[in-house]
Amino acid sequence: MVPTETPKELAQAKRDFKEGMKLKSSGKLDQAYDKFEKAAELSPHNLDYITAREFTRQQLVMQALERGNKAMLEHREIIAMSEFRRATEYDPTNEFAIQRLRDSMPEELEPVSQSMRVVEQSTPIELQPSEAHHDFHFRGDARALLTQVTQAYGVVAEFDDSVQQRRVRFDIEDVNFATAMDAATHVTKTFWVPLSSRQMLFAADTVENRRALERMSLRTFYLPDISSEQQLNEMMNSLRVLLNLRYVAAQKSQSTITVRAEQPVVEAAARLLESLSGGGPEVLLDMKVYEVSSMLARQLGALWPTQFTMFHIDQSLLSSLGQNAQNLINQLIASGGINQANSTAIIALLAQLANQSNSILSEPFVTFGGGLTLFGLTAGKVGATFSFSLNDSNLRSLEHVILRAGQNSPATLKIGERYPLVNATFSPIYNTPAIAQVIGNASYRAPFPSFYFEDLGLVLKATPFIHAGRDVTLKLELAIRSLGTQSVNGMPIINNSEYNGTITVKDGESSVVTGLLSSADALSLTGYPFLSRVPGLNYASAEHDKNAMDDELLVVITPHVVRLPEQKSFAVTLPSSQ
């Protein structure tokens, strides 16, 4: 895409960016962020402007969160609320800042989350008797009593064949329809179901009749906080055991549970599901991984020759006398030992011997003794080598990750790389003419080997358990893997360190999970055996090499409880099974 910025806008953006860098260096992040934002608006295609703006934005968010957390610990909720609100203004998508803002709000201002809602239900038939009160003094048949009571409230009674003929006595005064029917059905040992708003059916109160005649209600509940099939099955089992439900169905793809039962039982199921699906406890795990590595390599001192070669000089060594051989040849010519014709060949032979790398003439030497005891001594290399070198490096890194985990749901943090390891290679077993041809013309391509990836680095798995007092118990599993320096059958050795443990901390309290320290220090000395240890001569007569390496790893976890289960009690009345 061709940039559409004008030269004037580009110049202004450059000036704003430079001013922002100056303000950021002086610690004025708010003003620097405004400058970076203006520069990014004027030149939206410049990655430097956008990167500076986003880094400054995150620094402002972290500072606001730190100030807000400090105010919360000091019980200054109003100040904490303003700091958290400022963090959300800088970054509206920061979930941690939004949750901390909710935590700082008073309870009456905290938004209520709808954890369950009904998506489908059947419409029950409602009986509509009169609201008048009546007196009853009856002696006679059961069916006649029920007919008289229902007519008094404007309802028509129908009877099932199971209602028996029996004489009853019924005396009650100033009662409404519900009280009168409860007493009448108790005396006659019957129960009733509505057929319409003004019509009802009576039957003998038996389990078979209730199952066959009682009106069933159907209701489907949507549970947004339930995402796994195991949780849905646990919900269904709870309903079956506690409410003795015969029909309960779940649909995992839609996170719904359908219940079919009597109306009071369905209402009880709704209350139970609402209490169970209010959302389990959740916690935000603020994880920080600090790594500090330092390395020191130093070479200091003088390195003198430590190896000497001594040899005996005889007539066989005269051929390696180099330039002095010409004087010897002249003397031999003058004395008549050799003639001028063959002196050229002798000189060429001496020159060839002098150029050989193993010739004595290629190295300086000294002689001592005389006659038959003439010896030569060579040191290979004359002079000393002085070393003055220092290599010092320091590395500091920080990994800051915020994870959200539910009760007994593990949260995993992985930092590192995936290293490929070959576990199988392929090659032809038989050398057929076709294989020989492709190998001969260099067109053979070996099959791709089989390999797998090994996770190297840090793997931290934390499983939280949130208690009622907002304490958090963390079950930790830490593994640190690195590539070793040695190998077996061509496969590198993987260094492995693991830690398993459990800690309990308070809400918002930081805890050091693990601290790993590795240190290596090596000192080597090269020089003469005794002079290298004499004070004052040790560095002049020997070379000192020092290599030191220190690695430190620190993992800090701070839990922040963001949700606790609702503690609401309820009571329901279930219909009798007799």
Coordinates of C-alpha atoms in Angstrom, one line a residue:
M1 CA 0.0 0.0 0.0
V2 CA 1.4 3.4 -0.9
P3 CA 1.4 5.8 2.1
T4 CA -0.9 8.7 1.8
E5 CA 0.8 10.9 4.4
T6 CA 1.9 14.3 3.2
P7 CA 5.5 15.5 3.8
K8 CA 4.2 18.0 6.4
E9 CA 2.5 15.3 8.4
L10 CA 5.6 13.1 8.2
A11 CA 7.7 15.9 9.5
Q12 CA 5.3 16.7 12.3
A13 CA 5.1 13.0 13.3
K14 CA 8.9 12.8 13.4
R15 CA 9.0 15.9 15.7
D16 CA 6.3 14.4 18.0
F17 CA 8.2 11.1 18.2
K18 CA 11.5 12.8 19.2
E19 CA 9.7 14.9 21.9
G20 CA 8.0 11.7 23.1
M21 CA 11.4 9.9 23.5
K22 CA 12.8 12.9 25.5
L23 CA 9.7 12.9 27.8
K24 CA 10.0 9.1 28.3
S25 CA 13.6 9.4 29.2
S26 CA 12.7 12.0 31.8
G27 CA 10.0 9.7 33.3
K28 CA 7.0 11.6 32.0
L29 CA 5.2 8.7 30.5
D30 CA 1.7 10.3 30.3
Q31 CA 3.0 13.2 28.1
A32 CA 5.2 10.8 26.1
Y33 CA 2.2 8.5 25.4
D34 CA 0.3 11.5 24.0
K35 CA 3.2 12.4 21.7
F36 CA 3.6 8.8 20.5
E37 CA -0.2 8.6 19.8
K38 CA -0.1 11.8 17.7
A39 CA 2.9 10.5 15.8
A40 CA 1.2 7.2 15.1
E41 CA -2.0 9.0 13.9
L42 CA 0.0 11.2 11.5
S43 CA 2.0 8.3 10.2
P44 CA 0.1 5.0 10.8
H45 CA 2.5 3.0 8.6
N46 CA 5.6 3.7 10.8
L47 CA 6.2 0.7 13.0
D48 CA 8.6 2.6 15.3
Y49 CA 5.8 5.1 16.2
I50 CA 3.3 2.3 16.8
T51 CA 5.7 0.2 18.9
A52 CA 6.7 3.1 21.1
R53 CA 3.1 3.9 21.7
E54 CA 2.1 0.4 22.7
F55 CA 5.1 -0.1 25.0
T56 CA 4.4 3.2 26.7
R57 CA 0.7 2.2 27.0
Q58 CA 1.6 -1.1 28.8
Q59 CA 4.0 0.7 31.1
L60 CA 1.2 3.1 32.1
V61 CA -1.2 0.2 32.6
M62 CA 1.3 -1.7 34.9
Q63 CA 2.0 1.4 36.9
A64 CA -1.7 2.1 37.4
L65 CA -2.3 -1.5 38.5
E66 CA 0.5 -1.4 40.9
R67 CA -0.8 1.8 42.5
G68 CA -4.3 0.3 42.6
N69 CA -3.1 -2.9 44.3
K70 CA -1.2 -1.0 46.8
A71 CA -4.2 1.1 47.6
M72 CA -6.4 -2.0 48.0
L73 CA -3.9 -3.4 50.5
E74 CA -4.2 -0.1 52.5
H75 CA -8.0 -0.3 52.3
R76 CA -8.3 2.8 50.2
E77 CA -10.9 1.5 47.8
I78 CA -11.8 4.9 46.2
I79 CA -8.2 5.5 45.2
A80 CA -7.8 2.0 44.0
M81 CA -11.0 2.3 41.9
S82 CA -9.7 5.4 40.2
E83 CA -6.3 3.8 39.4
F84 CA -7.9 0.6 38.0
R85 CA -10.3 2.8 36.0
R86 CA -7.3 4.7 34.6
A87 CA -5.7 1.4 33.6
T88 CA -8.9 0.4 31.7
E89 CA -8.9 3.8 29.9
Y90 CA -5.4 3.1 28.6
D91 CA -6.2 -0.5 27.7
P92 CA -9.9 -1.3 27.5
T93 CA -9.2 -5.0 26.6
N94 CA -7.1 -5.7 29.7
E95 CA -9.2 -8.3 31.5
F96 CA -7.1 -8.2 34.7
A97 CA -7.6 -4.4 35.0
I98 CA -11.4 -4.8 34.4
Q99 CA -11.6 -7.5 37.0
R100 CA -9.6 -5.5 39.6
L101 CA -12.0 -2.6 38.9
R102 CA -14.9 -4.8 39.7
D103 CA -13.2 -6.0 42.9
S104 CA -12.7 -2.4 44.1
M105 CA -16.4 -1.5 43.6
P106 CA -18.7 -1.6 46.6
E107 CA -21.0 -4.7 46.7
E108 CA -24.1 -2.7 45.7
L109 CA -22.4 -1.4 42.6
E110 CA -20.9 -4.8 41.5
P111 CA -22.7 -6.1 38.4
V112 CA -24.7 -9.2 38.8
S113 CA -23.9 -12.0 36.3
Q114 CA -26.6 -14.2 35.0
S115 CA -25.2 -17.7 35.3
M116 CA -28.3 -19.6 34.2
R117 CA -31.4 -18.9 32.2
V118 CA -34.4 -20.9 30.9
V119 CA -34.5 -21.3 27.1
E120 CA -37.6 -23.5 26.8
Q121 CA -40.4 -24.6 29.0
S122 CA -43.9 -26.0 28.8
T123 CA -47.0 -24.0 29.9
P124 CA -48.8 -25.6 32.9
I125 CA -52.6 -25.7 33.2
E126 CA -53.7 -23.4 36.1
L127 CA -56.9 -24.0 37.9
Q128 CA -58.8 -20.8 38.7
P129 CA -61.2 -21.3 41.6
S130 CA -63.0 -18.5 43.4
E131 CA -61.3 -16.8 46.3
A132 CA -64.2 -17.0 48.7
H133 CA -64.1 -18.7 52.1
H134 CA -66.7 -21.4 53.1
D135 CA -67.7 -23.7 55.9
F136 CA -68.3 -27.4 55.5
H137 CA -70.1 -29.9 57.7
F138 CA -70.6 -33.1 55.7
R139 CA -71.5 -36.7 56.4
G140 CA -71.7 -39.1 53.5
D141 CA -69.9 -40.6 50.5
A142 CA -66.4 -39.5 49.4
R143 CA -67.4 -38.6 45.9
A144 CA -70.2 -36.5 47.1
L145 CA -67.9 -34.6 49.5
L146 CA -65.5 -33.8 46.7
T147 CA -68.3 -32.7 44.4
Q148 CA -69.7 -30.4 47.1
V149 CA -66.4 -28.7 47.9
T150 CA -65.5 -28.1 44.2
Q151 CA -68.9 -26.7 43.4
A152 CA -68.6 -24.2 46.3
Y153 CA -65.5 -22.7 44.6
G154 CA -66.9 -22.8 41.1
V155 CA -65.1 -25.8 39.8
V156 CA -66.4 -29.0 38.2
A157 CA -65.1 -32.3 39.6
E158 CA -64.4 -35.4 37.4
F159 CA -63.7 -38.8 39.0
D160 CA -61.4 -41.7 38.0
D161 CA -62.6 -45.2 38.4
S162 CA -60.0 -45.8 41.2
V163 CA -61.9 -43.5 43.6
Q164 CA -63.6 -45.8 46.1
Q165 CA -67.0 -45.4 47.6
R166 CA -66.6 -44.8 51.4
R167 CA -68.4 -42.9 54.1
V168 CA -66.5 -39.9 55.4
R169 CA -67.0 -37.1 58.0
F170 CA -65.8 -33.6 57.1
D171 CA -66.1 -30.5 59.4
I172 CA -64.1 -27.3 58.6
E173 CA -64.9 -23.6 58.8
D174 CA -63.8 -20.4 57.0
V175 CA -61.3 -21.9 54.6
N176 CA -60.2 -21.1 51.1
F177 CA -60.0 -23.4 48.2
A178 CA -56.4 -24.7 48.8
T179 CA -57.0 -25.5 52.5
A180 CA -60.4 -27.1 51.8
M181 CA -59.0 -29.3 49.0
D182 CA -55.9 -30.3 51.1
A183 CA -58.2 -31.5 53.9
A184 CA -60.7 -33.2 51.6
T185 CA -58.1 -35.2 49.7
H186 CA -56.6 -36.3 52.9
V187 CA -59.9 -37.6 54.2
T188 CA -60.8 -39.3 51.0
K189 CA -57.2 -40.5 50.2
T190 CA -57.3 -39.0 46.7
F191 CA -55.3 -36.4 44.7
W192 CA -56.3 -34.1 41.9
V193 CA -54.9 -32.7 38.7
P194 CA -56.3 -29.8 36.7
L195 CA -58.0 -30.5 33.4
S196 CA -58.8 -26.8 32.6
S197 CA -59.2 -23.6 34.4
R198 CA -62.6 -24.8 35.8
Q199 CA -62.3 -28.5 35.7
M200 CA -60.3 -31.0 37.8
L201 CA -59.9 -34.8 38.0
F202 CA -59.8 -36.8 41.2
A203 CA -58.1 -40.2 41.5
A204 CA -56.9 -42.6 44.3
D205 CA -53.6 -41.5 45.8
T206 CA -51.3 -44.2 44.6
V207 CA -47.8 -44.1 43.0
E208 CA -49.2 -45.6 39.8
N209 CA -52.0 -43.1 39.5
R210 CA -49.6 -40.2 40.1
R211 CA -47.2 -41.3 37.5
A212 CA -50.0 -41.8 35.0
L213 CA -52.2 -38.7 35.7
E214 CA -50.0 -36.0 37.2
R215 CA -49.2 -33.2 34.8
M216 CA -45.5 -33.1 33.8
S217 CA -43.6 -29.9 33.2
L218 CA -40.7 -29.7 30.7
R219 CA -38.0 -27.1 31.1
T220 CA -34.6 -26.6 29.4
F221 CA -31.8 -24.7 31.3
Y222 CA -28.9 -23.1 29.6
L223 CA -25.7 -23.1 31.7
P224 CA -23.0 -20.8 30.1
D225 CA -20.4 -21.6 32.8
I226 CA -20.5 -25.3 32.1
S227 CA -18.2 -26.3 29.2
S228 CA -17.1 -29.9 29.8
E229 CA -19.1 -33.1 29.5
Q230 CA -18.0 -34.2 32.9
Q231 CA -19.5 -31.2 34.6
L232 CA -22.8 -31.7 32.8
N233 CA -22.8 -35.4 33.9
E234 CA -22.2 -34.3 37.5
M235 CA -25.1 -31.9 37.3
M236 CA -27.4 -34.6 36.0
N237 CA -26.3 -37.1 38.7
S238 CA -27.0 -34.5 41.4
L239 CA -30.5 -33.9 40.1
R240 CA -31.3 -37.6 39.9
V241 CA -30.0 -38.4 43.4
L242 CA -31.4 -35.3 45.2
L243 CA -34.7 -35.0 43.5
N244 CA -35.3 -38.6 42.3
L245 CA -35.8 -37.4 38.7
R246 CA -36.5 -40.0 36.1
Y247 CA -36.0 -37.9 33.0
V248 CA -32.9 -35.7 32.7
A249 CA -31.1 -35.1 29.4
A250 CA -28.0 -33.0 28.6
Q251 CA -26.7 -31.6 25.4
K252 CA -23.0 -30.8 25.6
S253 CA -22.8 -28.9 22.3
Q254 CA -25.3 -26.3 23.6
S255 CA -24.5 -26.6 27.4
T256 CA -28.2 -27.3 28.2
I257 CA -30.0 -29.6 30.6
T258 CA -33.6 -30.6 30.1
V259 CA -35.8 -31.7 33.0
R260 CA -39.3 -33.3 32.9
A261 CA -41.2 -33.8 36.1
E262 CA -44.0 -32.4 38.2
Q263 CA -44.1 -28.7 38.5
P264 CA -42.8 -28.5 42.1
V265 CA -40.0 -30.8 41.2
V266 CA -39.1 -28.7 38.2
E267 CA -39.0 -25.6 40.3
A268 CA -36.8 -27.4 42.8
A269 CA -34.5 -28.5 40.0
A270 CA -34.3 -24.8 38.8
R271 CA -33.2 -23.6 42.3
L272 CA -30.7 -26.4 42.6
L273 CA -29.2 -25.8 39.2
E274 CA -29.0 -22.0 39.9
S275 CA -27.0 -22.7 43.1
L276 CA -24.7 -25.2 41.4
S277 CA -24.1 -23.2 38.2
G278 CA -23.3 -19.9 39.7
G279 CA -19.8 -20.3 38.5
G280 CA -17.0 -22.0 40.4
P281 CA -14.3 -20.1 42.1
E282 CA -11.8 -18.6 39.7
V283 CA -8.4 -17.0 40.3
L284 CA -5.9 -15.0 38.2
L285 CA -2.4 -16.2 38.5
D286 CA 0.2 -13.4 38.0
M287 CA 3.4 -15.3 37.0
K288 CA 6.8 -13.7 36.7
V289 CA 9.9 -15.6 35.7
Y290 CA 13.2 -13.8 36.3
E291 CA 16.4 -15.1 34.7
V292 CA 19.9 -13.6 35.4
S293 CA 22.9 -15.1 33.6
S294 CA 26.5 -13.8 33.9
M295 CA 29.7 -15.0 32.3
L296 CA 33.3 -14.0 32.8
A297 CA 36.3 -15.2 30.7
R298 CA 39.7 -13.7 31.4
Q299 CA 43.3 -14.4 30.1
L300 CA 46.2 -12.7 31.8
G301 CA 50.0 -13.4 31.8
A302 CA 52.9 -14.4 29.6
L303 CA 53.4 -17.7 28.0
W304 CA 57.0 -18.8 27.5
P305 CA 58.4 -21.8 25.7
T306 CA 58.0 -24.9 27.9
Q307 CA 59.3 -27.6 25.5
F308 CA 62.9 -28.0 24.2
T309 CA 64.6 -30.4 21.7
M310 CA 68.2 -31.4 22.1
F311 CA 70.1 -33.2 19.3
H312 CA 73.7 -34.4 18.6
I313 CA 75.6 -32.6 15.8
D314 CA 77.8 -34.9 13.6
Q315 CA 78.9 -35.0 9.9
S316 CA 75.4 -36.1 8.8
L317 CA 74.1 -32.7 9.8
L318 CA 76.4 -30.6 7.7
S319 CA 74.0 -30.7 4.9
S320 CA 71.6 -28.5 7.0
L321 CA 74.1 -25.8 7.7
G322 CA 72.3 -23.3 5.5
Q323 CA 74.2 -20.3 4.3
N324 CA 77.5 -21.4 6.0
A325 CA 77.6 -24.4 3.6
Q326 CA 78.7 -22.0 0.8
N327 CA 82.0 -21.2 2.7
L328 CA 82.6 -24.9 3.1
I329 CA 82.1 -25.5 -0.7
N330 CA 84.5 -22.8 -1.5
Q331 CA 87.1 -24.3 0.7
L332 CA 86.6 -27.7 -0.9
I333 CA 87.0 -26.2 -4.4
A334 CA 90.2 -24.4 -3.4
S335 CA 91.7 -27.6 -2.0
G336 CA 90.7 -29.6 -5.0
G337 CA 88.2 -31.8 -3.1
I338 CA 85.4 -31.0 -5.6
N339 CA 85.4 -29.1 -8.9
Q340 CA 83.3 -26.1 -10.1
A341 CA 81.1 -28.4 -12.2
N342 CA 79.4 -30.3 -9.5
S343 CA 79.2 -27.4 -6.9
T344 CA 75.9 -26.2 -8.4
A345 CA 74.2 -29.5 -7.7
I346 CA 75.5 -29.6 -4.1
I347 CA 74.2 -26.0 -3.5
A348 CA 70.7 -27.0 -4.9
L349 CA 70.6 -30.0 -2.6
L350 CA 71.5 -27.9 0.4
A351 CA 68.8 -25.4 -0.5
Q352 CA 66.2 -28.2 -0.8
L353 CA 67.2 -29.6 2.6
A354 CA 67.0 -26.1 4.1
N355 CA 63.4 -25.6 2.9
Q356 CA 62.1 -28.8 4.5
S357 CA 59.8 -28.1 7.4
N358 CA 61.5 -30.7 9.6
S359 CA 65.0 -29.3 8.9
I360 CA 67.0 -28.0 11.8
L361 CA 67.6 -24.9 9.8
S362 CA 63.9 -23.9 10.0
E363 CA 64.2 -23.3 13.7
P364 CA 66.7 -21.3 15.7
F365 CA 69.0 -23.3 18.0
V366 CA 72.1 -23.0 20.2
T367 CA 75.1 -25.3 20.5
F368 CA 77.2 -26.3 23.4
G369 CA 80.1 -28.8 23.9
G370 CA 82.8 -29.5 21.4
G371 CA 84.2 -32.3 19.2
L372 CA 82.3 -35.5 19.7
T373 CA 80.2 -33.9 22.4
L374 CA 78.8 -31.1 20.2
F375 CA 75.0 -30.8 20.9
G376 CA 72.3 -28.4 19.7
L377 CA 69.3 -27.2 21.6
T378 CA 66.1 -25.7 20.1
A379 CA 62.9 -24.3 21.7
G380 CA 60.7 -24.4 18.6
K381 CA 59.5 -20.8 19.1
V382 CA 61.6 -18.0 20.6
G383 CA 60.1 -15.3 22.7
A384 CA 57.0 -15.0 24.9
T385 CA 53.3 -14.6 24.1
F386 CA 51.5 -12.0 26.3
S387 CA 47.7 -12.3 26.9
F388 CA 45.5 -9.5 28.1
S389 CA 41.8 -10.3 27.4
L390 CA 38.6 -10.0 29.3
N391 CA 35.0 -11.0 28.3
D392 CA 32.2 -10.1 30.7
S393 CA 28.6 -10.6 29.8
N394 CA 25.3 -10.2 31.8
L395 CA 21.8 -11.2 30.7
R396 CA 18.6 -10.3 32.5
S397 CA 15.2 -11.4 31.2
L398 CA 11.7 -11.3 32.5
E399 CA 8.6 -13.2 31.4
H400 CA 5.3 -11.8 32.8
V401 CA 2.2 -13.9 32.1
I402 CA -1.3 -13.7 33.6
L403 CA -3.4 -16.8 33.5
R404 CA -7.0 -17.4 34.6
A405 CA -7.9 -20.8 36.1
G406 CA -10.9 -22.2 37.8
Q407 CA -11.2 -24.4 40.8
N408 CA -9.2 -27.6 40.4
S409 CA -8.4 -26.6 36.7
P410 CA -4.7 -26.6 35.9
A411 CA -3.1 -23.6 34.3
T412 CA 0.1 -24.3 32.3
L413 CA 2.9 -21.9 31.4
K414 CA 5.6 -22.9 28.9
I415 CA 8.6 -20.8 28.1
G416 CA 11.3 -22.1 25.8
E417 CA 11.6 -23.8 22.4
R418 CA 10.9 -27.1 20.7
Y419 CA 14.0 -29.0 19.7
P420 CA 13.7 -31.7 16.9
L421 CA 15.2 -35.1 17.6
V422 CA 15.6 -37.7 14.8
N423 CA 14.3 -41.1 15.8
A424 CA 14.5 -43.0 12.5
T425 CA 16.2 -42.6 9.1
F426 CA 15.6 -44.5 5.9
S427 CA 18.1 -45.9 3.3
P428 CA 18.0 -48.6 0.6
I429 CA 19.0 -52.1 1.7
Y430 CA 19.6 -53.6 -1.8
N431 CA 21.7 -51.9 -4.4
T432 CA 19.5 -52.4 -7.5
P433 CA 20.5 -51.0 -10.9
A434 CA 17.9 -48.3 -10.6
I435 CA 19.4 -47.2 -7.2
A436 CA 22.9 -47.4 -8.6
Q437 CA 21.9 -45.1 -11.5
V438 CA 20.4 -42.4 -9.4
I439 CA 23.4 -42.5 -7.0
G440 CA 25.8 -42.3 -10.0
N441 CA 24.2 -39.2 -11.5
A442 CA 23.8 -37.5 -8.1
S443 CA 20.0 -37.4 -8.4
Y444 CA 19.3 -39.6 -5.4
R445 CA 17.2 -38.0 -2.7
A446 CA 17.1 -39.8 0.7
P447 CA 13.7 -40.2 2.3
F448 CA 12.7 -37.6 4.9
P449 CA 13.7 -38.9 8.4
S450 CA 11.2 -39.4 11.2
F451 CA 11.6 -37.1 14.1
Y452 CA 9.8 -35.7 17.1
F453 CA 9.9 -32.5 19.1
E454 CA 11.2 -32.2 22.7
D455 CA 10.1 -29.2 24.8
L456 CA 13.1 -27.3 26.1
G457 CA 12.9 -24.6 28.7
L458 CA 10.5 -24.1 31.6
V459 CA 7.1 -25.7 32.0
L460 CA 5.0 -24.7 35.1
K461 CA 1.7 -26.3 35.8
A462 CA -0.4 -24.7 38.7
T463 CA -3.7 -26.2 39.9
P464 CA -5.5 -23.8 42.2
F465 CA -7.9 -24.6 45.1
I466 CA -9.8 -21.6 46.4
H467 CA -10.9 -21.6 50.0
A468 CA -13.8 -19.8 51.6
G469 CA -11.4 -17.3 53.4
R470 CA -10.0 -16.3 50.0
D471 CA -6.9 -18.3 50.6
V472 CA -5.5 -20.1 47.6
T473 CA -3.7 -23.5 47.6
L474 CA -1.6 -24.1 44.6
K475 CA -0.4 -27.6 43.5
L476 CA 2.7 -26.9 41.5
E477 CA 4.5 -29.0 38.9
L478 CA 7.7 -27.4 37.6
A479 CA 10.0 -28.9 34.9
I480 CA 13.2 -27.3 33.5
R481 CA 14.8 -29.0 30.5
S482 CA 17.8 -28.0 28.6
L483 CA 20.1 -29.5 25.9
G484 CA 23.1 -31.2 27.3
T485 CA 26.7 -31.0 26.0
Q486 CA 27.1 -34.8 25.6
S487 CA 25.3 -37.3 23.3
V488 CA 24.7 -41.0 23.1
N489 CA 24.6 -42.7 19.7
G490 CA 24.2 -39.3 18.1
M491 CA 21.3 -38.3 20.3
P492 CA 21.8 -35.4 22.6
I493 CA 21.3 -35.8 26.4
I494 CA 18.4 -33.7 27.8
N495 CA 19.1 -32.2 31.2
N496 CA 16.0 -32.4 33.4
S497 CA 15.1 -30.8 36.7
E498 CA 11.6 -31.2 38.2
Y499 CA 9.8 -29.9 41.3
N500 CA 6.4 -30.9 42.7
G501 CA 4.9 -29.3 45.7
T502 CA 1.9 -27.5 47.3
I503 CA 1.8 -24.0 48.8
T504 CA -1.0 -22.0 50.4
V505 CA -1.0 -18.2 50.1
K506 CA -3.5 -15.4 50.7
D507 CA -5.3 -13.5 48.0
G508 CA -2.9 -11.0 46.4
E509 CA 0.2 -12.3 48.3
S510 CA 3.3 -13.0 46.2
S511 CA 5.2 -16.2 46.8
V512 CA 8.5 -17.5 45.4
V513 CA 7.8 -20.8 43.9
T514 CA 11.3 -21.8 43.1
G515 CA 14.8 -20.4 42.9
L516 CA 17.4 -22.3 40.8
L517 CA 21.1 -21.3 41.0
S518 CA 23.8 -22.9 39.0
S519 CA 27.5 -21.8 39.2
A520 CA 30.6 -22.9 37.5
D521 CA 34.2 -21.6 38.1
A522 CA 37.3 -22.9 36.3
L523 CA 40.9 -21.6 36.7
S524 CA 43.8 -22.9 34.5
L525 CA 47.5 -22.1 34.8
T526 CA 50.1 -22.6 32.0
G527 CA 53.8 -21.9 32.7
Y528 CA 56.9 -23.0 34.5
P529 CA 56.2 -25.3 37.5
F530 CA 57.8 -23.2 40.2
L531 CA 58.1 -19.7 38.9
S532 CA 54.4 -19.6 38.1
R533 CA 53.5 -19.7 41.8
V534 CA 56.1 -17.2 43.1
P535 CA 54.4 -14.0 44.2
G536 CA 55.5 -11.2 41.9
L537 CA 56.6 -13.5 39.1
N538 CA 53.4 -15.6 38.7
Y539 CA 51.9 -13.4 35.9
A540 CA 55.3 -12.7 34.3
S541 CA 56.1 -16.4 34.0
A542 CA 52.7 -18.1 33.4
E543 CA 49.3 -17.5 31.7
H544 CA 46.2 -17.5 33.9
D545 CA 42.8 -18.4 32.4
K546 CA 39.7 -17.9 34.4
N547 CA 36.1 -18.9 33.3
A548 CA 33.1 -18.2 35.6
M549 CA 29.4 -18.7 34.9
D550 CA 26.4 -18.0 37.1
D551 CA 22.8 -18.7 36.2
E552 CA 19.8 -17.7 38.5
L553 CA 16.1 -18.5 37.9
L554 CA 13.3 -17.2 40.0
V555 CA 9.6 -17.9 39.6
V556 CA 7.1 -15.7 41.5
I557 CA 3.3 -16.4 41.6
T558 CA 0.7 -13.9 42.9
P559 CA -2.9 -15.2 43.0
H560 CA -5.9 -12.8 42.7
V561 CA -9.3 -14.3 43.5
V562 CA -11.8 -13.0 41.0
R563 CA -14.8 -15.1 41.8
L564 CA -16.2 -17.0 44.7
P565 CA -19.3 -19.3 44.7
E566 CA -22.5 -17.7 45.9
Q567 CA -23.6 -18.7 49.4
K568 CA -27.4 -18.8 49.1
S569 CA -29.6 -21.2 50.9
F570 CA -33.1 -22.2 49.7
A571 CA -35.8 -24.6 50.7
V572 CA -38.4 -26.3 48.4
T573 CA -41.4 -28.5 49.1
L574 CA -41.6 -31.6 47.0
P575 CA -44.8 -33.6 46.3
S576 CA -45.4 -36.7 48.3
S577 CA -44.9 -40.0 46.6
Q578 CA -47.8 -41.7 48.6

